[in-house]
Each structure stands twice: as structure tokens, then as C-alpha cells.
């Protein structure tokens, strides 16, 4: 049960119950859908990027506490950030979950030290690393973000 | 509640060493037989004995072990045919890799030959993807129409427009038991009405065959597909039953060795019978395991198994109603005797994935997700359910543990 | 003759309890590994341990055993990818039901998307039906041209018109090793020449993978198919390697659960990666057995295995030449180092079936027939051969027994 | 080895080495091909039926001693017989090998006694019953005969 409490930290339950930046944006914002085909979770990410900066972001969709809180935490973390900063954050977040860029489990090599402080509230999702099956829930919104940035030509 | 069932669960549990595992430090409560049943020791042993004493490729050797392997493989075909009461057990059973491949075979062989522009295939909204996607794939190439039987508010099949849907249809392909709702469909009636309308009937028996007697002759089925790994058998093998007269007319599916009479540089001549549909080395050890699984299930008796599942289901439904009413919703018929041991649960404000995660810490194995029935999930207006499904090794203690864990889940997310 | 090989055959034989069987009252001489290799105890045990401690369906459960089963299944993918030196082992291996299904997948997915009127696929006259019939089936629907590389009088590939055949071809699909002749084809050269001509190359590794290192990166293969049950693994599973960039563009093959992102009543969205091609419950226990088999083979070392097979082959060829010249014909290259441990024998006036029958009474297991290579049999002008194929557990005693039994056969039918 | 000698009786080896009625007939004789897909054996049966009587028969093809001798023995046995007699012989022959009409292994029920004498030289093939894999070799020509009679409208 100790692990379970690490998984379901209070911050996570809070973001799950009260998701931030909920909704969709109108064009010219871009709209990207993400699926987790295994459990049916869905994310709809609206991104408004202006001059290389994410000026607005909204998240819709449905799914488990991990996927939804991760989306909510992400939206709060990237709003106002430059595209470059957001991309860097994707990397750091995945590193926290011991994942490589393509979501392969990172090699046994000593992981590069990550600056958990730089992740802020996102660090609450660290407990997910112990639940391999849930890692896909935590990364759904982040993979959707990467796709959204690619598709919007950023 | 019914009288104590004929099944001696304590004795049955002895046959499943896996139930002695305690990966979470507590008694393992396996409530995921609908996804895959655990294999009893006898099945594992039949396979390993085969592998360690007999293994050889089938059909082409004259030496002793090849002869024996061929015999065992063909015996498995007979055993399966007999289990579902086929009229010609040796000629009407095709081994596939799983239930899903059986539907693909049906679509790409029977469907390829029989469906075209203007034709109609009727499915239902409670189908597993295995009985939807292959038809959609074929449709993209052949342009027939797919129609769907709906479901009613009490989560049974909506038969009100059945005749209308069947009018002019060539095939009704439908599940005997919903893997999400537990609904048991009136297959005998559907078979009669499909035939009356001039259509054939194909049945998805994945959830029914492990739970009740499925007699293809009595039900007058044209096709039946099911999954051995849900009937306490091994993975790596599936079953398609098809009436001999249909098989005789169906063009080949996969091509390769074993399914031909002759091959020339410019074409090939297909073999007759089930062989035509079994290209390449078949799942031999798996067929041996399947024989053992069906013998095991028969030794317990399908009537006793059905009664046992009914008893567990009633007990679970009553416990949920008593202790968790208003908090836990059962997605499926709640007071029908026509109900299998499959309980799809949703909890307001708690996602199925989270339910399953908390239940896991109690050793309770349930499956969260859409259960490969996304159209049904949309119809139910839910994103996912946490599904508990019963097997011969479950007892009321298992259900009590699940209920306790559900209480904890609700507390955690309240 | 070469120095004693690195393989300690006596020790290896200990790993195969089945070799202790004496169905004909004499030592069992298993010379049919080309049809299916015997599984070592470690493979059988890995599967039964999985079945008795871990079994669950993969990919959809969060509970402990489901998580572990999923891990083991995906680990098998990695193990296979690593075994053939794929650049992206997790993303380039698709599990099928056998090698034959791998070719059907290739034809019906890659071929469906890429071949049409005017296109050319090049095969060879020494192909197994698994690499002929699926192309003929697709051809009937899409109308491309199939061309065949011939074979020379010394039973190697006739490369004299290769460039001509490859001119404008989209795919060269060819076996690395003939399952009848034992001929080892120059895959690296063929790969380079196919690519130079703008074609892709698919390789049938069914007979090569058990005998030598097949490195898809070094050989620059686009596709490779093989059969675990010929690499000391279980039945019920097959392998298709495909370069990630090809897999990404290939449309789905079989439809059903597990291969979708979404399903609606009016269509579906396929999943990405290998998943897209794995509809339904996969061969889970079989994947576990495959991991164990590859680990076993690696522990012996493929170089040691190749050397062992070469030694046995030379010994057998020499013995036949010395004792049976003019009576027994070896259908295949007789003095090439580029030769695998597969000996197809014919005896004038004695049919292969009869040879095998007599050999069986000596405990010698060989396979009579066309070996799913009818076009090649026609080319050789024979109706059938009796094929002896070697494995890691064979030794020179086995060959001596075979020679003795061949003498008896000739005597009987003379 | 005792079984082996029962399988390869002298008569069988003789018919294998010196097949009777070898060859093909010209039309109006009918020509029927039979395959044993498992081992590659082929039979080409030419039948000339006049007034319900098999007035001529020839056998070509290639295969093992059992399939070829069975064909040779069959050709000798049916030549001059009426179609009805030939059909009856097919049944008796299969019965000898413990097969039902569709080549399924006959049920455990007491087999009807067969008159081995009525089979004449064909009785030499009785030893095949002990070699399940070879039964298909022995029946190939007989199944081809049944098909030939059907196809020629007899
Ligand atoms: C060269 C070759 N290709 C393909 C196959 C087919 O393999 P499988 O029967 O496992 O599908 C075989 C084995 O029979 C083979 O030897
Ligand atoms: C109703 C139903 N049909 C089909 C299937 C597919 O079975 P398999 O995954 O063995 O192909 C399942 C199991 O997931 C099922 O429950």
C-alpha cells in the first residue's frame, strides 16, 4: 500500500478532481488527439503557439487519474513557455519515468541526473515509474504534446 | 440463492498451482477469466509431456513420433468437434491462432466469396472488435452494408427491428455472450430467425463456450468461433467451427504449405476440408493442451460450471446492491437469469484504471478498459469499466475481497 | 574432416528428454529438425513455469501477473529483435502464428499496398510454398507479375539473369537456405543487388536462422521471416522482422482487438508499430518459450552450431559417396562449403515414402515427400525425396545408423 | 520388422516393380487425377466405361510402393467389372483398412465381417492398416476411382 500512496499523491488526486485548463480552443489554435488504445484513455490538446511561445493551452478528454492529472499538470507547466522549453520539459519528464525519447525503457546505464526541482509539481508523478503499466497513462498527454508541436510546424 | 453448486471449488483450486502465487503478498483473487482463464496443471502437463516425449511436425512424417503427433493433433480436432456437438467433428473444425483469426478467416474466405455491393451483414452493438473490424476491413474492399442490432436500456439485445435488419441479409454474426455486459443472447431464436430470413448465422462463442453447453447442431449454427485460452486451455490456438457444406465452398485464406494439393510456378490447387485453411505448421502442442482442457471441463461438467457461475454472479450482484448501491454501477442486466459471470463495474468519479489499481493491492485481478468493445462503451456512455469475470476456481471469498477492495477504492478517491 | 566441433553433443542430448524415447525399441535417431526441431527441457520448463505461475492476458491488465506476462511477452520481442540484430528490436518484430503467416502478412499488407498491375516480384524456384502461394493469391487480386530465379545443374541459385529479373522489380523474396537442397544462398549479395535495382528484399529464414547467424542489419534486409519451432522453440508462434520504416507504412492485416486505436460502428483506426499486426490474444506462453529457445541457442553459440552441422554434413556426404554411390542420390550441392545440414536423398526405384518407412524401423526419423516445394521437385524431376536434416543433438552415430538403414532399404526393394 | 514384412508383401513389391495396366487411354475414356497432397503422390486414372461396364482402365502417375501397387492391383481387379461391382469393391477395400466411406477411421463398433476371398490379391494390402500414415497411400487410387465414376456420370 505504500507504493499506492506514492502513486496517488495528493497533488495528483487534486489535479484529477479539479483539472486545470480544461476545454478546447478555437482555431487558429491547433487540436491534437491522443489515444491510449490499451485502456481507452483520450486526450484532446489545444495549443495556441505565437512567436514560438505557447500562449494558451487547453486539455479535454477522459481517462484515469494518472492520465488526466498528468495532462492537467502539463498544461499548467507549459503555458507561457517557449516551444523549446516545452520540448525540453518533455525530455526531462520522460527521464523522470526512466524512459527514453521513444518511450523505450531507458538502458541500464546510469541515468543522467535530472533536476526534479525544474519539474515543479510534475515531480508528483514520479511514483508512476514503479507501475510500468501506468507509465503510458502518464505519458499520453506528453506524447500528444510532442505530436501537436510537430504538427503545428513547431 | 441457489443450493450449493456441484462444483467442489476447493478441489478445483488444487488443480491450479498458479493460485498459490502471492505476487502482492496476499491471496491471489483471479477475476479475469473472461480475458484469459488460468490453465490447470493437467493442461500444462499434457503440453509438456507432449513436448518431451512426442514432438514432431504433423501430417508429413511416417516415423513413430510424427505418426503419434499427427494422431494427437487430429484427435484434438475430433475432441473439439465433439465438444460443440458438430455433426462431422473431423471435417468441421479449423484450428486458427485465436478466436480473432477465426473471424478474419470467416470474413476473408466466406465473406470474400459471398459478399458484395448490396449485400448486408448484421452485427450487434455489443460485439467484440474481433467480430467488427474484420467485416469493416472486408467492407472497404467489397462494399457491402453492415447493420447493427442495438441494445435496450436493460442491456439486452434490442430485437424489435430484427426482422427488418435481417431482411435481405446474408449473415448474422453475433456474440452468444457479451464480454462486457454478461448478457446471454437468445442464440437459438436468433439462429431460427436468421435462417428464416435466408441468412446464415455465425456466433462468437468466446465467452459462452467456457460457461455453458454450446451445441452447434441443436442451435443450428453455420459458424462458431471461440478461444481455447478462455476455456482453461493454452494460448496460440483458436477454433472455427463451420458446417461441412460451407467449408467445402470456401476459398482458401492464408496460403502456404499444408493447404495445397499442388503448386506450380503459375498457380496452386487448394486442399479439401479443414486443411485448406491451415497453412504452415499448426499449433500442435497447443492442440494437445486444448484436448486436455476440454476433457477437464467435461469432467467437471458444464452444467455444474454454469450453476457455479450463476451462484457467484447472484452473490456478487446482491453484495454490490446491499453495500455499494449508488456508488458502484453494474453495466449490464442486474436481475436476469440470462446472465453470465461477467461484471463490468463503474464508479462515479473514479476511472476503471484506478479501480483496478487499488484492487490489485488487495490481490484482486480485474481488467480495466474498453474490453475491445469501443462501440459498446460509447453506447453505454462510459470510457472504460473495471471488469470482474468468474471462473471455476472462484468462490465467495473472492467476491468478498473484491467488495472490500471496492470500498477502499471509493474511500481513496472520494 | 574438420576438428571436433565445439558442441558437446553428449551434454546437449541431456537437455532433450525426448531423445530417451524408444518408440521402435531402438535408439531414436531424430533427423527431422528441418521440419521441426525438438524442444529442449529448458524451453518446455519456461513455458510450463509461465503457465503455472504467471499466466494472464497481456497489454490490458494492471495486476501483478498481467504486468509480468506483458513484460515477458514484450521481452520476447526484444530478445528476437536482438537475436537477429534488428536496429530497433522493440519496434521491428511482429509475432505471427508461424513462418507461413509471416509471408501472408507481408503479401497482404505490404504487397496489398505496394503491388499492382505492371509490378514485379522475384522469387526463386527453390522456394517453400510459404513464399510462393501467398504471392499467387495476391496476384489473383492485384495482377502483378511473379518471376522466378532458376537453379543451376549444381543446385545453386542461377544468378546469370538476376539483373534482368530485378529490373523494375519491387521485391525479391527468397529463401536463405533451401529446405530441400541445403543450398545456402548469397543473401548479402542478393540484398545489395536488389537494393541497387530499387527493390526491397524479404528473406525466408526458416532454415537459416537455426543454423547460422542472421544479422538483418549487416545483411541490410527489409523483411525476414522464420519459425521458432525450427529453432528449438515452441509451435504456435512465428516471426516477421520488418524495418521500422516499412512497418510504419504497412496497412493492417488481420483485424480485431489489440490492433486498433479506435473502433466506431462505421470504421476503425489502426494502432502503430508491431501491435497493428497482432490482432487478438497473442501466443504468450509461446513467446516465453521462444525467449528460452533463443537464449539456449545463444548459449551454445551459433558458430559452434554451424560448425557442428557442417561436420555432420561432410561426414554423411562422404559416407554416402563411399558406401552408396550410384544407389543413393543427394539432391543438392555435394561438394560446396555453402551447404546446410539438410540432405535430400533419392534412391532409384524406391520411393521416398518407402525409404522413410524402412528407416523408421531403425529408429531413424526422416521426412519423405515434396517438402512443400513442389515447383522445385518438378525442376529436379523427382516426385519426392527422403530428407534427413541435422540438429544440435545429432552425432555421427546417428548418421551411421541412417547409412545402415539405407543399405537395408535398398536390399529390400532391389 | 515383422510389421514391415506384412506391409511390403511380395505381391505388393511385384505390382510396384511391374505395374499392370500402366498408361493412359485416349478419349472417350475419362481421365481423373488424384493427389496425395501430403506426400506428393499422383495418380492418373483412365476409365473406359461402356454399358455400365469398365471395359478398359489404365493407371499412370508416380508414388510410393503402396500407392502404386494399390493402383495396379485395383486396375486388375476392376477391369471388366460392372460399375456397381467396382463401387462395391471400393467399400470392401476400405472396410479392410478399417475405414468408413469418407475415410474416417471406422467406429469402434464391431466391424462387419468382410469376405477377404472376394478381394483376391487386394488382400495383400491388409498390412497397411497397421500403418495409419500409409493408409492414404493405399486409398489414393480408390478415391480417384470413386471420383472418376462420379465424374463420368456413373
Ligand atoms: C524454407 C521454409 N520456409 C517456410 C517454412 C514454413 O514454416 P512454418 O510451417 O513454420 O510456417 C518452412 C518449414 O516448413 C521452411 O523450411
Ligand atoms: C466476446 C469475445 N470475442 C472475441 C474475443 C477475442 O478472442 P482472442 O483474443 O482469443 O482472439 C474475446 C476475447 O478477448 C471475447 O471476449
mmCIF file with all atom_site columns, C-alpha atoms in Angstrom, chain B residues 159-275:
data_model
loop_
_atom_site.group_PDB
_atom_site.id
_atom_site.type_symbol
_atom_site.label_atom_id
_atom_site.label_alt_id
_atom_site.label_comp_id
_atom_site.label_asym_id
_atom_site.label_entity_id
_atom_site.label_seq_id
_atom_site.pdbx_PDB_ins_code
_atom_site.Cartn_x
_atom_site.Cartn_y
_atom_site.Cartn_z
_atom_site.occupancy
_atom_site.B_iso_or_equiv
_atom_site.pdbx_formal_charge
_atom_site.auth_seq_id
_atom_site.auth_comp_id
_atom_site.auth_asym_id
_atom_site.auth_atom_id
_atom_site.pdbx_PDB_model_num
ATOM 1   C CA . UNK B 1 159 ? -34.804 -7.423  -31.086 1.00 0.00 ? 159 UNK B CA 1
ATOM 2   C CA . UNK B 1 160 ? -37.576 -5.013  -32.009 1.00 0.00 ? 160 UNK B CA 1
ATOM 3   C CA . UNK B 1 161 ? -36.218 -4.399  -35.516 1.00 0.00 ? 161 UNK B CA 1
ATOM 4   C CA . UNK B 1 162 ? -34.512 -7.761  -36.001 1.00 0.00 ? 162 UNK B CA 1
ATOM 5   C CA . UNK B 1 163 ? -36.664 -8.843  -38.929 1.00 0.00 ? 163 UNK B CA 1
ATOM 6   C CA . UNK B 1 164 ? -36.159 -5.522  -40.632 1.00 0.00 ? 164 UNK B CA 1
ATOM 7   C CA . UNK B 1 165 ? -32.387 -5.785  -40.242 1.00 0.00 ? 165 UNK B CA 1
ATOM 8   C CA . UNK B 1 166 ? -32.344 -9.404  -41.375 1.00 0.00 ? 166 UNK B CA 1
ATOM 9   C CA . UNK B 1 167 ? -34.408 -8.637  -44.438 1.00 0.00 ? 167 UNK B CA 1
ATOM 10  C CA . UNK B 1 168 ? -32.135 -9.442  -47.357 1.00 0.00 ? 168 UNK B CA 1
ATOM 11  C CA . UNK B 1 169 ? -29.133 -10.091 -45.067 1.00 0.00 ? 169 UNK B CA 1
ATOM 12  C CA . UNK B 1 170 ? -26.643 -12.803 -45.934 1.00 0.00 ? 170 UNK B CA 1
ATOM 13  C CA . UNK B 1 171 ? -25.188 -13.234 -42.462 1.00 0.00 ? 171 UNK B CA 1
ATOM 14  C CA . UNK B 1 172 ? -25.953 -12.530 -38.846 1.00 0.00 ? 172 UNK B CA 1
ATOM 15  C CA . UNK B 1 173 ? -22.680 -12.578 -36.914 1.00 0.00 ? 173 UNK B CA 1
ATOM 16  C CA . UNK B 1 174 ? -23.242 -12.150 -33.233 1.00 0.00 ? 174 UNK B CA 1
ATOM 17  C CA . UNK B 1 175 ? -21.864 -12.917 -29.819 1.00 0.00 ? 175 UNK B CA 1
ATOM 18  C CA . UNK B 1 176 ? -23.511 -15.550 -27.655 1.00 0.00 ? 176 UNK B CA 1
ATOM 19  C CA . UNK B 1 177 ? -22.456 -13.709 -24.506 1.00 0.00 ? 177 UNK B CA 1
ATOM 20  C CA . UNK B 1 178 ? -21.289 -10.132 -24.135 1.00 0.00 ? 178 UNK B CA 1
ATOM 21  C CA . UNK B 1 179 ? -17.776 -9.919  -22.711 1.00 0.00 ? 179 UNK B CA 1
ATOM 22  C CA . UNK B 1 180 ? -18.687 -6.576  -21.134 1.00 0.00 ? 180 UNK B CA 1
ATOM 23  C CA . UNK B 1 181 ? -22.308 -6.840  -20.067 1.00 0.00 ? 181 UNK B CA 1
ATOM 24  C CA . UNK B 1 182 ? -22.519 -10.532 -19.334 1.00 0.00 ? 182 UNK B CA 1
ATOM 25  C CA . UNK B 1 183 ? -25.736 -10.571 -21.366 1.00 0.00 ? 183 UNK B CA 1
ATOM 26  C CA . UNK B 1 184 ? -26.556 -14.000 -22.756 1.00 0.00 ? 184 UNK B CA 1
ATOM 27  C CA . UNK B 1 185 ? -28.193 -13.648 -26.144 1.00 0.00 ? 185 UNK B CA 1
ATOM 28  C CA . UNK B 1 186 ? -31.027 -15.919 -27.346 1.00 0.00 ? 186 UNK B CA 1
ATOM 29  C CA . UNK B 1 187 ? -28.910 -17.713 -29.941 1.00 0.00 ? 187 UNK B CA 1
ATOM 30  C CA . UNK B 1 188 ? -31.398 -20.460 -30.711 1.00 0.00 ? 188 UNK B CA 1
ATOM 31  C CA . UNK B 1 189 ? -34.071 -17.904 -31.536 1.00 0.00 ? 189 UNK B CA 1
ATOM 32  C CA . UNK B 1 190 ? -31.623 -15.755 -33.482 1.00 0.00 ? 190 UNK B CA 1
ATOM 33  C CA . UNK B 1 191 ? -30.470 -18.775 -35.449 1.00 0.00 ? 191 UNK B CA 1
ATOM 34  C CA . UNK B 1 192 ? -34.024 -19.712 -36.372 1.00 0.00 ? 192 UNK B CA 1
ATOM 35  C CA . UNK B 1 193 ? -34.913 -16.180 -37.356 1.00 0.00 ? 193 UNK B CA 1
ATOM 36  C CA . UNK B 1 194 ? -31.741 -15.665 -39.359 1.00 0.00 ? 194 UNK B CA 1
ATOM 37  C CA . UNK B 1 195 ? -32.352 -18.869 -41.261 1.00 0.00 ? 195 UNK B CA 1
ATOM 38  C CA . UNK B 1 196 ? -35.990 -17.992 -41.791 1.00 0.00 ? 196 UNK B CA 1
ATOM 39  C CA . UNK B 1 197 ? -34.793 -14.756 -43.384 1.00 0.00 ? 197 UNK B CA 1
ATOM 40  C CA . UNK B 1 198 ? -32.392 -16.679 -45.601 1.00 0.00 ? 198 UNK B CA 1
ATOM 41  C CA . UNK B 1 199 ? -29.266 -15.590 -43.735 1.00 0.00 ? 199 UNK B CA 1
ATOM 42  C CA . UNK B 1 200 ? -26.544 -17.703 -42.188 1.00 0.00 ? 200 UNK B CA 1
ATOM 43  C CA . UNK B 1 201 ? -25.536 -17.281 -38.566 1.00 0.00 ? 201 UNK B CA 1
ATOM 44  C CA . UNK B 1 202 ? -22.020 -17.009 -37.152 1.00 0.00 ? 202 UNK B CA 1
ATOM 45  C CA . UNK B 1 203 ? -21.619 -16.974 -33.389 1.00 0.00 ? 203 UNK B CA 1
ATOM 46  C CA . UNK B 1 204 ? -18.843 -15.550 -31.264 1.00 0.00 ? 204 UNK B CA 1
ATOM 47  C CA . UNK B 1 205 ? -18.605 -18.194 -28.564 1.00 0.00 ? 205 UNK B CA 1
ATOM 48  C CA . UNK B 1 206 ? -15.534 -16.745 -26.828 1.00 0.00 ? 206 UNK B CA 1
ATOM 49  C CA . UNK B 1 207 ? -17.423 -16.031 -23.614 1.00 0.00 ? 207 UNK B CA 1
ATOM 50  C CA . UNK B 1 208 ? -20.142 -18.675 -23.938 1.00 0.00 ? 208 UNK B CA 1
ATOM 51  C CA . UNK B 1 209 ? -18.147 -21.835 -24.567 1.00 0.00 ? 209 UNK B CA 1
ATOM 52  C CA . UNK B 1 210 ? -16.371 -21.640 -21.176 1.00 0.00 ? 210 UNK B CA 1
ATOM 53  C CA . UNK B 1 211 ? -19.668 -21.149 -19.355 1.00 0.00 ? 211 UNK B CA 1
ATOM 54  C CA . UNK B 1 212 ? -22.347 -23.296 -20.888 1.00 0.00 ? 212 UNK B CA 1
ATOM 55  C CA . UNK B 1 213 ? -23.022 -26.100 -23.316 1.00 0.00 ? 213 UNK B CA 1
ATOM 56  C CA . UNK B 1 214 ? -22.846 -24.804 -26.883 1.00 0.00 ? 214 UNK B CA 1
ATOM 57  C CA . UNK B 1 215 ? -24.350 -27.385 -29.222 1.00 0.00 ? 215 UNK B CA 1
ATOM 58  C CA . UNK B 1 216 ? -23.933 -26.252 -32.808 1.00 0.00 ? 216 UNK B CA 1
ATOM 59  C CA . UNK B 1 217 ? -26.310 -28.907 -34.072 1.00 0.00 ? 217 UNK B CA 1
ATOM 60  C CA . UNK B 1 218 ? -29.101 -28.088 -31.668 1.00 0.00 ? 218 UNK B CA 1
ATOM 61  C CA . UNK B 1 219 ? -28.595 -24.353 -32.231 1.00 0.00 ? 219 UNK B CA 1
ATOM 62  C CA . UNK B 1 220 ? -28.217 -24.977 -35.953 1.00 0.00 ? 220 UNK B CA 1
ATOM 63  C CA . UNK B 1 221 ? -25.185 -22.721 -36.266 1.00 0.00 ? 221 UNK B CA 1
ATOM 64  C CA . UNK B 1 222 ? -23.372 -22.228 -39.521 1.00 0.00 ? 222 UNK B CA 1
ATOM 65  C CA . UNK B 1 223 ? -20.211 -20.930 -37.856 1.00 0.00 ? 223 UNK B CA 1
ATOM 66  C CA . UNK B 1 224 ? -18.878 -20.733 -34.331 1.00 0.00 ? 224 UNK B CA 1
ATOM 67  C CA . UNK B 1 225 ? -15.617 -19.204 -33.168 1.00 0.00 ? 225 UNK B CA 1
ATOM 68  C CA . UNK B 1 226 ? -14.019 -19.450 -29.757 1.00 0.00 ? 226 UNK B CA 1
ATOM 69  C CA . UNK B 1 227 ? -10.773 -19.128 -27.850 1.00 0.00 ? 227 UNK B CA 1
ATOM 70  C CA . UNK B 1 228 ? -9.176  -22.113 -26.127 1.00 0.00 ? 228 UNK B CA 1
ATOM 71  C CA . UNK B 1 229 ? -7.294  -19.866 -23.694 1.00 0.00 ? 229 UNK B CA 1
ATOM 72  C CA . UNK B 1 230 ? -10.631 -18.813 -22.239 1.00 0.00 ? 230 UNK B CA 1
ATOM 73  C CA . UNK B 1 231 ? -11.661 -22.455 -21.757 1.00 0.00 ? 231 UNK B CA 1
ATOM 74  C CA . UNK B 1 232 ? -8.703  -23.266 -19.483 1.00 0.00 ? 232 UNK B CA 1
ATOM 75  C CA . UNK B 1 233 ? -6.600  -24.174 -22.490 1.00 0.00 ? 233 UNK B CA 1
ATOM 76  C CA . UNK B 1 234 ? -3.407  -22.714 -23.926 1.00 0.00 ? 234 UNK B CA 1
ATOM 77  C CA . UNK B 1 235 ? -2.673  -19.547 -25.883 1.00 0.00 ? 235 UNK B CA 1
ATOM 78  C CA . UNK B 1 236 ? -1.566  -19.828 -29.508 1.00 0.00 ? 236 UNK B CA 1
ATOM 79  C CA . UNK B 1 237 ? -4.643  -21.646 -30.804 1.00 0.00 ? 237 UNK B CA 1
ATOM 80  C CA . UNK B 1 238 ? -8.191  -20.715 -31.793 1.00 0.00 ? 238 UNK B CA 1
ATOM 81  C CA . UNK B 1 239 ? -11.176 -22.557 -33.180 1.00 0.00 ? 239 UNK B CA 1
ATOM 82  C CA . UNK B 1 240 ? -13.540 -22.040 -36.067 1.00 0.00 ? 240 UNK B CA 1
ATOM 83  C CA . UNK B 1 241 ? -16.400 -24.458 -36.464 1.00 0.00 ? 241 UNK B CA 1
ATOM 84  C CA . UNK B 1 242 ? -18.037 -24.312 -39.890 1.00 0.00 ? 242 UNK B CA 1
ATOM 85  C CA . UNK B 1 243 ? -20.670 -26.605 -41.339 1.00 0.00 ? 243 UNK B CA 1
ATOM 86  C CA . UNK B 1 244 ? -19.080 -29.016 -43.774 1.00 0.00 ? 244 UNK B CA 1
ATOM 87  C CA . UNK B 1 245 ? -21.124 -27.767 -46.695 1.00 0.00 ? 245 UNK B CA 1
ATOM 88  C CA . UNK B 1 246 ? -19.892 -24.214 -46.122 1.00 0.00 ? 246 UNK B CA 1
ATOM 89  C CA . UNK B 1 247 ? -16.250 -25.224 -45.684 1.00 0.00 ? 247 UNK B CA 1
ATOM 90  C CA . UNK B 1 248 ? -16.418 -27.136 -48.937 1.00 0.00 ? 248 UNK B CA 1
ATOM 91  C CA . UNK B 1 249 ? -17.271 -23.948 -50.843 1.00 0.00 ? 249 UNK B CA 1
ATOM 92  C CA . UNK B 1 250 ? -14.998 -21.513 -49.055 1.00 0.00 ? 250 UNK B CA 1
ATOM 93  C CA . UNK B 1 251 ? -11.877 -20.314 -50.890 1.00 0.00 ? 251 UNK B CA 1
ATOM 94  C CA . UNK B 1 252 ? -8.502  -20.558 -49.126 1.00 0.00 ? 252 UNK B CA 1
ATOM 95  C CA . UNK B 1 253 ? -7.484  -17.970 -46.565 1.00 0.00 ? 253 UNK B CA 1
ATOM 96  C CA . UNK B 1 254 ? -3.750  -17.965 -45.781 1.00 0.00 ? 254 UNK B CA 1
ATOM 97  C CA . UNK B 1 255 ? -1.509  -19.652 -48.350 1.00 0.00 ? 255 UNK B CA 1
ATOM 98  C CA . UNK B 1 256 ? 1.493   -21.905 -47.895 1.00 0.00 ? 256 UNK B CA 1
ATOM 99  C CA . UNK B 1 257 ? 2.409   -25.456 -47.074 1.00 0.00 ? 257 UNK B CA 1
ATOM 100 C CA . UNK B 1 258 ? -0.216  -27.902 -45.917 1.00 0.00 ? 258 UNK B CA 1
ATOM 101 C CA . UNK B 1 259 ? -3.193  -26.151 -47.523 1.00 0.00 ? 259 UNK B CA 1
ATOM 102 C CA . UNK B 1 260 ? -2.495  -27.179 -51.089 1.00 0.00 ? 260 UNK B CA 1
ATOM 103 C CA . UNK B 1 261 ? -2.967  -30.136 -53.368 1.00 0.00 ? 261 UNK B CA 1
ATOM 104 C CA . UNK B 1 262 ? -0.453  -28.859 -55.852 1.00 0.00 ? 262 UNK B CA 1
ATOM 105 C CA . UNK B 1 263 ? 1.676   -25.805 -56.525 1.00 0.00 ? 263 UNK B CA 1
ATOM 106 C CA . UNK B 1 264 ? 3.115   -24.809 -59.869 1.00 0.00 ? 264 UNK B CA 1
ATOM 107 C CA . UNK B 1 265 ? 5.031   -21.715 -60.787 1.00 0.00 ? 265 UNK B CA 1
ATOM 108 C CA . UNK B 1 266 ? 1.856   -20.244 -62.204 1.00 0.00 ? 266 UNK B CA 1
ATOM 109 C CA . UNK B 1 267 ? -0.686  -21.153 -59.566 1.00 0.00 ? 267 UNK B CA 1
ATOM 110 C CA . UNK B 1 268 ? -1.872  -23.577 -56.942 1.00 0.00 ? 268 UNK B CA 1
ATOM 111 C CA . UNK B 1 269 ? -4.679  -26.015 -56.254 1.00 0.00 ? 269 UNK B CA 1
ATOM 112 C CA . UNK B 1 270 ? -6.075  -25.866 -52.711 1.00 0.00 ? 270 UNK B CA 1
ATOM 113 C CA . UNK B 1 271 ? -6.630  -28.896 -50.472 1.00 0.00 ? 271 UNK B CA 1
ATOM 114 C CA . UNK B 1 272 ? -10.045 -30.031 -49.275 1.00 0.00 ? 272 UNK B CA 1
ATOM 115 C CA . UNK B 1 273 ? -11.561 -29.815 -45.829 1.00 0.00 ? 273 UNK B CA 1
ATOM 116 C CA . UNK B 1 274 ? -10.185 -28.043 -42.764 1.00 0.00 ? 274 UNK B CA 1
ATOM 117 C CA . UNK B 1 275 ? -6.645  -28.494 -44.153 1.00 0.00 ? 275 UNK B CA 1
#
